[in-house]
Amino acid sequence: MIKKLCIVLFFCFGLNVWAQEIENIPNKNEEQAFLHVNTNVLVPGESLNYVFYNLLSSKHAISDLSKIAHVKLINSNAETIFSHIVNLKNGIGYSDYLIPSTLPSGTYNLVGHTTWMENFSEPGYFQVPVIILNPYQKEENNVFEFSESDFKGPAQNSENIKLDLNKSEFGLREMVQVQLNGLKNLDDYCLSISVRKIDSLIELELPKASELKKSNSSNFSFKNTPEYEGRLIKGKVENVQNSNLSVAIPGAPGQFRTYPLDVDGNFEISIPPSQQTEVAYLNVLSANENSELNFEFQNDNFQLTHFLSPKIQLNQNQKKSLKQRSLHAQIEQAYRESKKDSVLIVNPSKPIYGSRGIDYILDEFTRFPTMDETFVEIIQYTSFRGKANEHRINVFVYSTETNFGDAPLVLVDGLMTHDHEYIYNLDPKTINSIHIVRDKYFLGGATFQGIVDIKTFNTEISPALTFNQYALELQKTEPQKIYFSEKYTSENEKIRKNRIPDFRYQLLWLPKLTQPAFEFFTSDVKGVYEINIQGFQANGTAVSLSKTFKVD
């Protein structure tokens, strides 16, 4: 009883202690964002690519506090066009957005921030003006005009680092070799690379890391904890207090968690960065199986205080160029199947019980017709107790010195269930494996007498598992990709691709440079191209490199 009381006290007061510690964090942990974009003038069919750098605002060293970034495209009416949730690894994350033909011409702002930034009087979010030119829609009455300060500035190179090419002019579909000289240790740098055609359309000046100003003067007022373990979701369960909330994600038993509810039923849950499903199931552990649960969730309260709005007006020559560029984008989209980006497979999360326990793969044993026989003949230290319609699973834990009398944690395909009768009536032929953990398990404020983790062959979730659980719709985090880069390395490859048009304006996009030498191939589009490299050194020194070459 004393041990149980200690556990309860810990979970009651733990959050208050953490909140007090958060408020005492000094301003040296203030975060600031920087976005490296491939371009800020686009037509439908082109992709807006970006890399999010999460920095300490005082010195611009990479911040590893937040593990989630939020990136939005907002129009002049403060409407959100897209909202991305981006995983940050060592302070860096990236994604892209394909401009649809339905998006009207106009000025937009690409904004990147973390929730931790909202605690400061001068939030460190970063915004980039983006111009969309849509020739497929009617021109609007508003006139776009350029100011002198909006024109693209001259190339700015960081000291001691040189960007060298094998030559300055190239033919169509020819290899370009690039070497970065002056980098003493590439591991000390976080750099991203864009190689793109400088179009005859007027280009706005792209943001440079070297022009980002440092700041450490903001006042701190606690609103949000940092998303240091994953995306945070805040809410409230009505008419429930001082209990525990379970969060289960289908197919991912390693992501099962429990969280305490305070005296008012408020909660704050964390969705792991590796989550790739669109729903999570929430349940109050102390709730009656037939009781109805009402959930309320806190909305995203981010507000853009200032909208950057450079204006443009196209002359007749530029309108012709716009139509040609739009035609090229359409042709590239038509051949998109042969030029796909590669999506990286996310490693599944480890089970909550780690490597403990015994795993029973049922195909390795003689299968029995009922779950009761399966548990008796195959699954050791676990059995069904009770009479018809009241069966309960019992796990014999290693130590019985202190027995809380609690039921085991039972998971089926990642979902928790209290309905042991449902397990008793399962067809063993539908089950792939059963994992048994014989340790007492403390999760959040809940205590379990062992763990039974069942994985089935089913592709759909049984309604019995989700009965009276709240289905919380989740936005997927942005997938990790290897971006397509065309290659014409052999004669056979050149002949095979000879009939495939290559109207790429974006020749290369590398969210992270992994070696000082790299190469890419030109396309069928003639003109002047720019290599744009942005990033930061480990000590906070900004890197901005730019060099042009010609394709003819």
Coordinates of C-alpha atoms in Angstrom, one line a residue:
M1 CA 0.0 0.0 0.0
I2 CA 2.8 2.4 0.8
K3 CA 4.5 1.7 -2.5
K4 CA 1.3 2.4 -4.4
L5 CA 0.8 5.6 -2.5
C6 CA 4.3 6.8 -3.4
I7 CA 3.6 6.1 -7.1
V8 CA 0.3 8.1 -7.0
L9 CA 2.0 11.0 -5.2
F10 CA 4.8 11.1 -7.8
F11 CA 2.4 11.3 -10.7
C12 CA 0.2 13.9 -9.0
F13 CA 3.0 16.3 -8.3
G14 CA 5.4 15.4 -11.1
L15 CA 3.8 17.7 -13.7
N16 CA 3.8 20.7 -11.3
V17 CA 7.5 20.3 -10.6
W18 CA 8.1 20.0 -14.4
A19 CA 6.1 23.2 -15.0
Q20 CA 8.1 25.1 -12.4
E21 CA 11.4 23.9 -14.0
I22 CA 10.1 25.0 -17.4
E23 CA 9.4 28.5 -16.1
N24 CA 13.0 28.7 -14.8
I25 CA 14.6 27.8 -18.1
P26 CA 16.8 30.8 -19.0
N27 CA 16.4 32.6 -22.3
K28 CA 19.5 30.9 -23.7
N29 CA 17.1 28.2 -24.8
E30 CA 15.0 30.5 -26.9
E31 CA 14.6 29.0 -30.4
Q32 CA 14.7 30.7 -33.8
A33 CA 13.8 29.2 -37.2
F34 CA 15.3 29.6 -40.6
L35 CA 13.8 28.2 -43.8
H36 CA 15.9 27.4 -46.9
V37 CA 13.6 27.3 -49.9
N38 CA 14.3 26.3 -53.5
T39 CA 12.4 29.2 -54.9
N40 CA 9.7 31.7 -54.0
V41 CA 8.1 32.2 -57.4
L42 CA 6.2 29.2 -58.6
V43 CA 3.6 28.0 -61.1
P44 CA 1.1 25.1 -60.7
G45 CA 2.9 21.8 -61.2
E46 CA 6.1 22.9 -59.5
S47 CA 7.2 22.0 -55.9
L48 CA 7.9 24.4 -53.1
N49 CA 10.8 22.7 -51.3
Y50 CA 12.1 23.8 -47.9
V51 CA 14.5 22.8 -45.1
F52 CA 13.7 23.9 -41.5
Y53 CA 16.6 24.8 -39.3
N54 CA 15.9 25.0 -35.6
L55 CA 18.4 27.3 -33.9
L56 CA 19.3 28.8 -30.6
S57 CA 18.4 32.5 -31.2
S58 CA 21.4 33.8 -29.1
K59 CA 24.2 32.1 -31.2
H60 CA 22.5 30.2 -34.0
A61 CA 23.9 26.8 -33.0
I62 CA 21.5 24.0 -33.8
S63 CA 18.8 23.5 -31.1
D64 CA 17.8 20.0 -30.2
L65 CA 15.1 20.9 -27.7
S66 CA 12.1 20.7 -30.1
K67 CA 11.6 17.5 -32.1
I68 CA 8.6 18.9 -34.1
A69 CA 8.4 21.9 -36.4
H70 CA 5.2 23.4 -37.9
V71 CA 5.3 24.9 -41.4
K72 CA 2.4 26.6 -43.0
L73 CA 1.6 28.4 -46.2
I74 CA -0.8 31.3 -45.5
N75 CA -2.5 33.6 -47.9
S76 CA -3.2 37.3 -47.6
N77 CA -6.6 36.6 -46.0
A78 CA -4.8 34.7 -43.1
E79 CA -6.2 31.4 -44.5
T80 CA -3.9 28.4 -44.2
I81 CA -3.3 26.6 -47.5
F82 CA -1.3 23.8 -46.0
S83 CA 0.0 23.0 -42.5
H84 CA 2.9 20.5 -42.3
I85 CA 4.1 18.7 -39.2
V86 CA 7.8 18.1 -39.7
N87 CA 10.0 15.8 -37.6
L88 CA 13.3 17.4 -36.6
K89 CA 16.4 15.2 -36.4
N90 CA 19.3 17.1 -34.7
G91 CA 17.4 20.3 -35.3
I92 CA 16.8 19.8 -39.0
G93 CA 13.7 18.8 -40.9
Y94 CA 12.4 19.2 -44.5
S95 CA 9.4 18.6 -46.8
D96 CA 7.7 19.9 -50.0
Y97 CA 4.4 21.0 -51.4
L98 CA 3.2 20.5 -55.0
I99 CA 1.4 23.7 -56.2
P100 CA -2.1 22.7 -57.4
S101 CA -3.8 24.2 -60.4
T102 CA -6.6 25.4 -58.1
L103 CA -4.4 27.8 -56.1
P104 CA -5.0 31.3 -57.4
S105 CA -2.3 33.8 -58.3
G106 CA -1.2 35.9 -55.4
T107 CA 1.2 36.5 -52.5
Y108 CA 1.5 33.9 -49.8
N109 CA 3.8 33.5 -46.7
L110 CA 5.6 30.3 -45.9
V111 CA 6.0 30.3 -42.1
G112 CA 8.0 28.0 -39.9
H113 CA 7.9 27.8 -36.1
T114 CA 8.0 25.5 -33.0
T115 CA 5.5 25.6 -30.2
W116 CA 8.3 26.5 -27.8
M117 CA 8.8 29.8 -29.6
E118 CA 5.3 30.9 -28.6
N119 CA 6.5 31.3 -25.0
F120 CA 8.6 34.4 -25.9
S121 CA 7.6 38.0 -26.4
E122 CA 9.4 38.0 -29.8
P123 CA 8.7 34.6 -31.3
G124 CA 11.5 33.3 -33.4
Y125 CA 9.3 32.1 -36.3
F126 CA 10.6 32.6 -39.9
Q127 CA 8.5 33.7 -42.8
V128 CA 9.2 33.8 -46.6
P129 CA 7.1 35.6 -49.1
V130 CA 6.0 33.3 -51.9
I131 CA 4.5 34.4 -55.2
I132 CA 2.1 32.0 -57.1
L133 CA 1.5 32.7 -60.8
N134 CA -1.4 30.7 -62.1
P135 CA -2.0 31.2 -65.9
Y136 CA -5.0 28.8 -65.7
Q137 CA -7.1 31.2 -63.7
K138 CA -8.5 34.7 -64.4
E139 CA -6.2 37.5 -63.6
E140 CA -7.4 39.3 -60.4
N141 CA -8.0 43.0 -60.2
N142 CA -5.2 43.6 -57.7
V143 CA -2.0 44.7 -59.5
F144 CA 1.3 43.1 -58.5
E145 CA 4.3 45.5 -58.5
F146 CA 7.9 45.1 -57.5
S147 CA 9.9 47.4 -55.3
E148 CA 13.6 47.8 -55.8
S149 CA 14.4 46.1 -52.5
D150 CA 12.5 42.9 -53.6
F151 CA 14.8 42.2 -56.6
K152 CA 17.2 39.3 -56.3
G153 CA 20.5 40.4 -54.8
P154 CA 24.0 39.5 -55.8
A155 CA 25.5 36.2 -54.7
Q156 CA 26.9 36.2 -51.2
N157 CA 29.6 33.7 -50.3
S158 CA 30.8 32.7 -46.9
E159 CA 34.4 33.4 -46.1
N160 CA 37.0 30.5 -46.5
I161 CA 34.5 28.2 -48.3
K162 CA 34.7 28.1 -52.1
L163 CA 32.2 26.5 -54.5
D164 CA 34.1 25.1 -57.5
L165 CA 32.6 23.6 -60.7
N166 CA 34.4 21.5 -63.3
K167 CA 33.5 24.3 -65.8
S168 CA 31.2 27.2 -66.3
E169 CA 29.2 26.2 -69.3
F170 CA 27.4 22.9 -70.0
G171 CA 25.4 21.2 -72.7
L172 CA 22.0 19.6 -72.4
R173 CA 21.8 16.5 -70.2
E174 CA 25.4 16.9 -69.2
M175 CA 27.0 16.1 -65.9
V176 CA 27.9 19.0 -63.6
Q177 CA 30.5 18.3 -60.9
V178 CA 30.7 20.5 -57.8
Q179 CA 33.4 20.6 -55.1
L180 CA 33.2 22.5 -51.8
N181 CA 36.6 23.5 -50.7
G182 CA 37.6 25.0 -47.3
L183 CA 35.4 22.7 -45.2
K184 CA 37.7 21.3 -42.5
N185 CA 35.1 18.9 -41.2
L186 CA 31.8 18.4 -42.9
D187 CA 30.3 16.8 -39.7
D188 CA 30.5 20.3 -38.2
Y189 CA 28.1 21.7 -40.8
C190 CA 24.4 21.4 -41.6
L191 CA 24.0 22.4 -45.2
S192 CA 21.2 22.1 -47.8
I193 CA 21.5 22.6 -51.5
S194 CA 19.3 23.8 -54.3
V195 CA 20.2 24.0 -58.0
R196 CA 17.6 25.8 -60.0
K197 CA 17.1 27.8 -63.2
I198 CA 17.1 31.6 -62.9
D199 CA 13.9 32.2 -64.9
S200 CA 13.2 35.2 -67.0
L201 CA 10.3 35.8 -64.6
I202 CA 11.4 38.2 -61.9
E203 CA 12.7 36.3 -58.9
L204 CA 12.3 37.6 -55.4
E205 CA 15.4 37.6 -53.2
L206 CA 15.8 34.2 -51.5
P207 CA 16.5 34.2 -47.7
K208 CA 20.1 33.8 -46.7
A209 CA 21.3 32.2 -43.5
S210 CA 24.1 34.8 -43.3
E211 CA 21.5 37.6 -43.0
L212 CA 19.6 36.0 -40.1
K213 CA 19.9 38.2 -37.0
K214 CA 20.6 36.8 -33.6
S215 CA 18.4 37.7 -30.6
N216 CA 18.4 36.9 -26.9
S217 CA 16.2 39.7 -25.5
S218 CA 12.7 38.2 -25.4
N219 CA 10.7 37.9 -22.2
F220 CA 9.6 34.4 -21.3
S221 CA 6.0 33.6 -20.4
F222 CA 5.1 29.9 -20.1
K223 CA 2.4 28.7 -22.5
N224 CA 3.7 25.5 -24.1
T225 CA 6.1 22.8 -23.1
P226 CA 8.6 22.0 -25.8
E227 CA 7.7 19.1 -28.2
Y228 CA 10.8 17.3 -27.2
E229 CA 9.4 13.7 -27.5
G230 CA 6.8 14.3 -30.3
R231 CA 3.8 16.3 -31.2
L232 CA 1.8 17.6 -28.2
I233 CA -2.0 17.5 -28.2
K234 CA -3.8 19.2 -25.3
G235 CA -7.4 18.6 -24.3
K236 CA -9.9 17.8 -21.6
V237 CA -12.2 14.9 -20.7
E238 CA -15.5 16.0 -19.2
N239 CA -16.6 14.7 -15.9
V240 CA -13.4 12.7 -15.3
Q241 CA -10.7 13.6 -12.9
N242 CA -7.5 12.2 -11.3
S243 CA -7.4 9.2 -13.6
N244 CA -5.2 8.1 -16.4
L245 CA -5.7 8.4 -20.2
S246 CA -4.5 5.6 -22.5
V247 CA -3.3 6.5 -26.0
A248 CA -3.0 3.6 -28.5
I249 CA -2.0 3.7 -32.2
P250 CA -3.2 0.7 -34.3
G251 CA -0.4 -1.6 -35.4
A252 CA 2.1 0.1 -33.2
P253 CA 2.3 -1.4 -29.7
G254 CA 5.5 0.4 -29.1
Q255 CA 3.6 3.7 -29.1
F256 CA 1.0 2.8 -26.4
R257 CA 1.2 5.3 -23.6
T258 CA -0.8 6.4 -20.6
Y259 CA -1.0 10.0 -19.3
P260 CA -2.4 11.5 -16.1
L261 CA -5.6 13.6 -16.0
D262 CA -5.5 16.5 -13.5
V263 CA -8.4 17.4 -11.1
D264 CA -10.2 19.1 -14.0
G265 CA -9.8 16.3 -16.5
N266 CA -7.1 18.2 -18.5
F267 CA -4.4 16.3 -20.3
E268 CA -1.4 16.7 -22.5
I269 CA -0.4 13.8 -24.7
S270 CA 2.6 13.3 -27.0
I271 CA 2.4 11.6 -30.3
P272 CA 5.7 9.9 -31.2
P273 CA 7.6 11.3 -34.3
S274 CA 7.5 7.9 -36.0
Q275 CA 3.7 7.9 -36.1
Q276 CA 2.4 7.3 -39.7
T277 CA -1.2 6.4 -39.0
E278 CA -4.2 8.7 -39.2
V279 CA -6.0 7.8 -36.0
A280 CA -5.2 7.2 -32.3
Y281 CA -7.6 5.7 -29.8
L282 CA -8.1 7.4 -26.4
N283 CA -9.6 5.7 -23.3
V284 CA -9.9 6.6 -19.7
L285 CA -8.6 3.6 -17.7
S286 CA -11.0 4.1 -14.7
A287 CA -14.1 4.7 -16.9
N288 CA -17.0 2.2 -16.9
E289 CA -17.1 0.2 -20.1
N290 CA -20.6 1.5 -20.9
S291 CA -19.9 5.2 -20.0
E292 CA -19.8 7.8 -22.7
L293 CA -16.7 10.0 -22.8
N294 CA -16.7 13.6 -24.0
F295 CA -13.4 15.0 -25.2
E296 CA -12.5 18.6 -26.0
F297 CA -9.2 19.5 -27.8
Q298 CA -7.2 22.7 -27.9
N299 CA -6.9 24.2 -31.3
D300 CA -3.7 25.5 -32.9
N301 CA -3.4 29.1 -31.6
F302 CA -0.6 30.3 -33.9
Q303 CA -1.2 33.7 -35.3
L304 CA 0.9 35.5 -38.0
T305 CA 1.3 39.1 -36.7
H306 CA 2.7 40.6 -39.9
F307 CA 2.2 39.5 -43.5
L308 CA 5.0 40.1 -46.0
S309 CA 3.5 41.2 -49.2
P310 CA 5.9 42.1 -52.1
K311 CA 4.0 42.9 -55.3
I312 CA 4.6 42.1 -58.9
Q313 CA 3.4 43.1 -62.4
L314 CA 4.3 41.0 -65.4
N315 CA 5.0 42.6 -68.8
Q316 CA 4.1 40.9 -72.1
N317 CA 7.5 39.1 -72.5
Q318 CA 7.3 37.8 -69.0
K319 CA 3.7 36.5 -69.6
K320 CA 5.0 34.5 -72.6
S321 CA 7.8 33.1 -70.4
L322 CA 5.2 32.2 -67.8
K323 CA 3.1 30.2 -70.3
Q324 CA 6.2 28.4 -71.4
R325 CA 7.3 27.6 -67.9
S326 CA 3.7 26.4 -67.1
L327 CA 3.8 24.1 -70.1
H328 CA 7.1 22.6 -69.0
A329 CA 5.7 22.0 -65.5
Q330 CA 2.7 20.2 -67.1
I331 CA 4.9 18.0 -69.2
E332 CA 7.1 17.2 -66.1
Q333 CA 3.9 16.2 -64.2
A334 CA 2.8 14.0 -67.1
Y335 CA 6.1 12.0 -66.7
R336 CA 6.1 12.1 -62.9
E337 CA 5.7 8.3 -62.6
S338 CA 9.2 7.9 -64.0
K339 CA 10.7 10.7 -61.9
K340 CA 9.3 9.8 -58.5
D341 CA 10.9 10.8 -55.2
S342 CA 11.8 7.9 -52.9
V343 CA 10.1 7.8 -49.5
L344 CA 12.3 6.4 -46.8
I345 CA 10.8 3.6 -44.6
V346 CA 10.4 4.6 -41.0
N347 CA 11.8 2.0 -38.6
P348 CA 9.0 0.7 -36.4
S349 CA 9.1 1.9 -32.8
K350 CA 10.4 -0.5 -30.2
P351 CA 7.8 -2.2 -27.9
I352 CA 7.1 -0.4 -24.6
Y353 CA 8.5 -3.4 -22.8
G354 CA 11.8 -3.3 -24.7
S355 CA 13.5 -6.8 -25.1
R356 CA 11.9 -8.2 -22.0
G357 CA 9.5 -11.2 -22.1
I358 CA 8.9 -14.2 -24.3
D359 CA 7.7 -14.1 -27.9
Y360 CA 5.5 -17.0 -29.1
I361 CA 5.2 -17.2 -32.9
L362 CA 2.2 -19.5 -33.2
D363 CA 3.2 -21.0 -36.6
E364 CA 6.2 -22.5 -34.8
F365 CA 3.9 -24.6 -32.7
T366 CA 1.0 -27.0 -33.3
R367 CA -2.0 -24.8 -33.5
F368 CA -5.0 -25.5 -31.2
P369 CA -8.6 -24.8 -32.0
T370 CA -9.3 -22.4 -29.1
M371 CA -7.4 -19.7 -27.2
D372 CA -7.9 -21.5 -23.9
E373 CA -6.1 -24.5 -25.3
T374 CA -3.4 -22.3 -26.9
F375 CA -2.7 -20.7 -23.5
V376 CA -2.6 -24.0 -21.7
E377 CA -0.4 -25.9 -24.2
I378 CA 1.9 -23.1 -25.6
I379 CA 1.8 -19.9 -23.6
Q380 CA 3.7 -20.3 -20.3
Y381 CA 2.9 -18.5 -17.1
T382 CA -0.4 -17.1 -18.5
S383 CA -3.9 -18.6 -18.3
F384 CA -7.6 -17.7 -18.4
R385 CA -9.5 -17.7 -15.1
G386 CA -13.2 -17.4 -14.4
K387 CA -16.4 -18.9 -15.8
A388 CA -18.3 -18.4 -19.1
N389 CA -18.6 -14.8 -20.2
E390 CA -16.4 -13.7 -17.4
H391 CA -13.0 -14.9 -18.4
R392 CA -10.0 -12.9 -17.3
I393 CA -6.3 -13.3 -18.3
N394 CA -3.9 -13.9 -15.5
V395 CA -0.1 -13.4 -15.8
F396 CA 2.1 -15.0 -13.1
V397 CA 4.7 -12.3 -12.5
Y398 CA 8.2 -13.0 -11.3
S399 CA 7.7 -11.4 -7.9
T400 CA 4.6 -12.0 -5.9
E401 CA 5.8 -10.3 -2.7
T402 CA 3.7 -7.3 -3.4
N403 CA 0.5 -8.1 -5.4
F404 CA -1.6 -5.1 -6.3
G405 CA -4.3 -7.4 -7.7
D406 CA -4.2 -5.6 -11.0
A407 CA -5.1 -7.1 -14.4
P408 CA -2.3 -7.4 -17.1
L409 CA -2.0 -4.8 -19.9
V410 CA -3.6 -6.6 -22.9
L411 CA -2.8 -5.2 -26.3
V412 CA -4.2 -6.4 -29.6
D413 CA -2.4 -4.9 -32.7
G414 CA -1.4 -2.0 -30.5
L415 CA -4.8 -1.3 -29.0
M416 CA -5.5 -1.8 -25.3
T417 CA -8.6 -3.9 -24.4
H418 CA -10.3 -4.7 -21.1
D419 CA -12.5 -7.2 -22.8
H420 CA -10.7 -10.4 -22.0
E421 CA -13.8 -12.4 -23.1
Y422 CA -13.1 -11.1 -26.6
I423 CA -9.5 -12.6 -26.4
Y424 CA -11.0 -15.8 -25.1
N425 CA -13.2 -16.1 -28.2
L426 CA -10.6 -15.2 -30.8
D427 CA -9.8 -17.8 -33.5
P428 CA -6.1 -18.7 -32.9
K429 CA -5.7 -19.1 -36.7
T430 CA -6.0 -15.3 -37.0
I431 CA -3.1 -14.7 -34.5
N432 CA 0.5 -14.3 -35.6
S433 CA 2.2 -14.0 -32.2
I434 CA 1.7 -13.6 -28.5
H435 CA 4.3 -11.8 -26.4
I436 CA 4.3 -12.2 -22.6
V437 CA 6.0 -10.0 -20.1
R438 CA 6.0 -11.3 -16.5
D439 CA 7.1 -8.1 -14.8
K440 CA 4.8 -5.7 -13.0
Y441 CA 4.5 -2.7 -15.3
F442 CA 4.0 0.9 -14.3
L443 CA 2.9 3.2 -17.1
G444 CA 1.9 6.7 -16.2
G445 CA -0.1 6.3 -13.0
A446 CA -1.4 2.9 -13.9
T447 CA -0.1 -0.5 -12.6
F448 CA -0.4 -3.7 -14.7
Q449 CA 0.2 -7.3 -13.6
G450 CA 2.3 -8.2 -16.6
I451 CA 1.8 -7.6 -20.3
V452 CA 0.1 -9.7 -23.0
D453 CA 0.8 -8.3 -26.5
I454 CA -1.1 -10.1 -29.3
K455 CA -0.4 -9.5 -33.0
T456 CA -3.0 -10.7 -35.5
F457 CA -3.0 -11.2 -39.3
N458 CA -6.0 -8.9 -39.6
T459 CA -5.7 -5.8 -41.8
E460 CA -8.8 -4.2 -40.3
I461 CA -9.4 -3.3 -36.7
S462 CA -12.2 -5.2 -34.9
P463 CA -15.0 -2.9 -33.6
A464 CA -14.8 -4.8 -30.3
L465 CA -11.4 -3.3 -29.8
T466 CA -12.5 0.3 -30.3
F467 CA -15.8 0.1 -28.4
N468 CA -16.3 3.2 -26.3
Q469 CA -12.8 4.5 -27.2
Y470 CA -12.4 8.0 -28.7
A471 CA -11.0 7.9 -32.2
L472 CA -8.7 10.9 -32.5
E473 CA -7.9 11.8 -36.1
L474 CA -4.2 12.5 -36.6
Q475 CA -2.4 14.5 -39.2
K476 CA 0.6 12.5 -40.5
T477 CA 4.1 13.9 -40.1
E478 CA 5.8 14.7 -43.4
P479 CA 7.6 11.6 -44.8
Q480 CA 11.4 11.5 -45.2
K481 CA 12.4 11.4 -48.9
I482 CA 15.3 11.0 -51.2
Y483 CA 14.5 13.6 -53.9
F484 CA 14.7 12.5 -57.5
S485 CA 17.8 13.5 -59.4
E486 CA 18.0 12.6 -63.1
K487 CA 21.1 10.6 -64.3
Y488 CA 22.5 10.1 -67.8
T489 CA 25.6 8.2 -66.7
S490 CA 25.8 5.6 -69.6
E491 CA 25.0 5.5 -73.3
N492 CA 22.3 2.9 -72.7
E493 CA 20.7 5.1 -70.2
K494 CA 20.8 8.1 -72.5
I495 CA 19.2 6.0 -75.4
R496 CA 16.5 4.6 -73.1
K497 CA 15.6 8.1 -71.8
N498 CA 15.9 9.8 -75.2
R499 CA 12.2 9.8 -75.8
I500 CA 11.4 11.1 -72.3
P501 CA 11.3 14.9 -72.2
D502 CA 13.4 16.6 -69.5
F503 CA 12.1 20.0 -68.7
R504 CA 13.4 20.2 -65.1
Y505 CA 14.0 23.7 -63.8
Q506 CA 15.0 22.2 -60.4
L507 CA 18.2 20.1 -61.2
L508 CA 19.0 19.2 -57.6
W509 CA 17.5 19.4 -54.2
L510 CA 19.5 18.0 -51.2
P511 CA 18.1 18.7 -47.8
K512 CA 21.3 17.6 -46.2
L513 CA 24.8 17.6 -47.7
T514 CA 26.7 14.4 -46.7
Q515 CA 29.9 14.9 -48.8
P516 CA 31.9 17.9 -50.0
A517 CA 31.7 16.7 -53.7
F518 CA 28.5 16.1 -55.5
E519 CA 27.2 15.9 -59.1
F520 CA 24.0 16.3 -61.1
F521 CA 22.8 16.5 -64.7
T522 CA 21.4 19.4 -66.7
S523 CA 18.0 19.1 -68.4
D524 CA 16.7 20.1 -71.9
V525 CA 16.0 23.7 -70.6
K526 CA 18.6 26.2 -71.6
G527 CA 19.5 29.2 -69.5
V528 CA 21.4 30.4 -66.4
Y529 CA 21.2 28.2 -63.3
E530 CA 22.2 28.9 -59.7
I531 CA 23.7 26.7 -57.0
N532 CA 22.4 27.9 -53.7
I533 CA 23.8 26.5 -50.4
Q534 CA 22.5 27.6 -47.0
G535 CA 23.1 26.3 -43.5
F536 CA 25.0 26.6 -40.3
Q537 CA 28.2 25.5 -38.6
A538 CA 28.1 23.8 -35.2
N539 CA 29.3 27.0 -33.5
G540 CA 26.5 29.0 -35.1
T541 CA 28.4 30.5 -38.0
A542 CA 26.0 30.9 -40.9
V543 CA 26.9 29.6 -44.4
S544 CA 25.5 31.2 -47.6
L545 CA 27.1 30.1 -50.9
S546 CA 25.9 30.9 -54.4
K547 CA 27.3 30.3 -57.9
T548 CA 25.8 30.4 -61.4
F549 CA 26.5 28.4 -64.6
K550 CA 25.1 28.3 -68.1
V551 CA 23.3 25.6 -70.0
D552 CA 23.3 25.9 -73.8

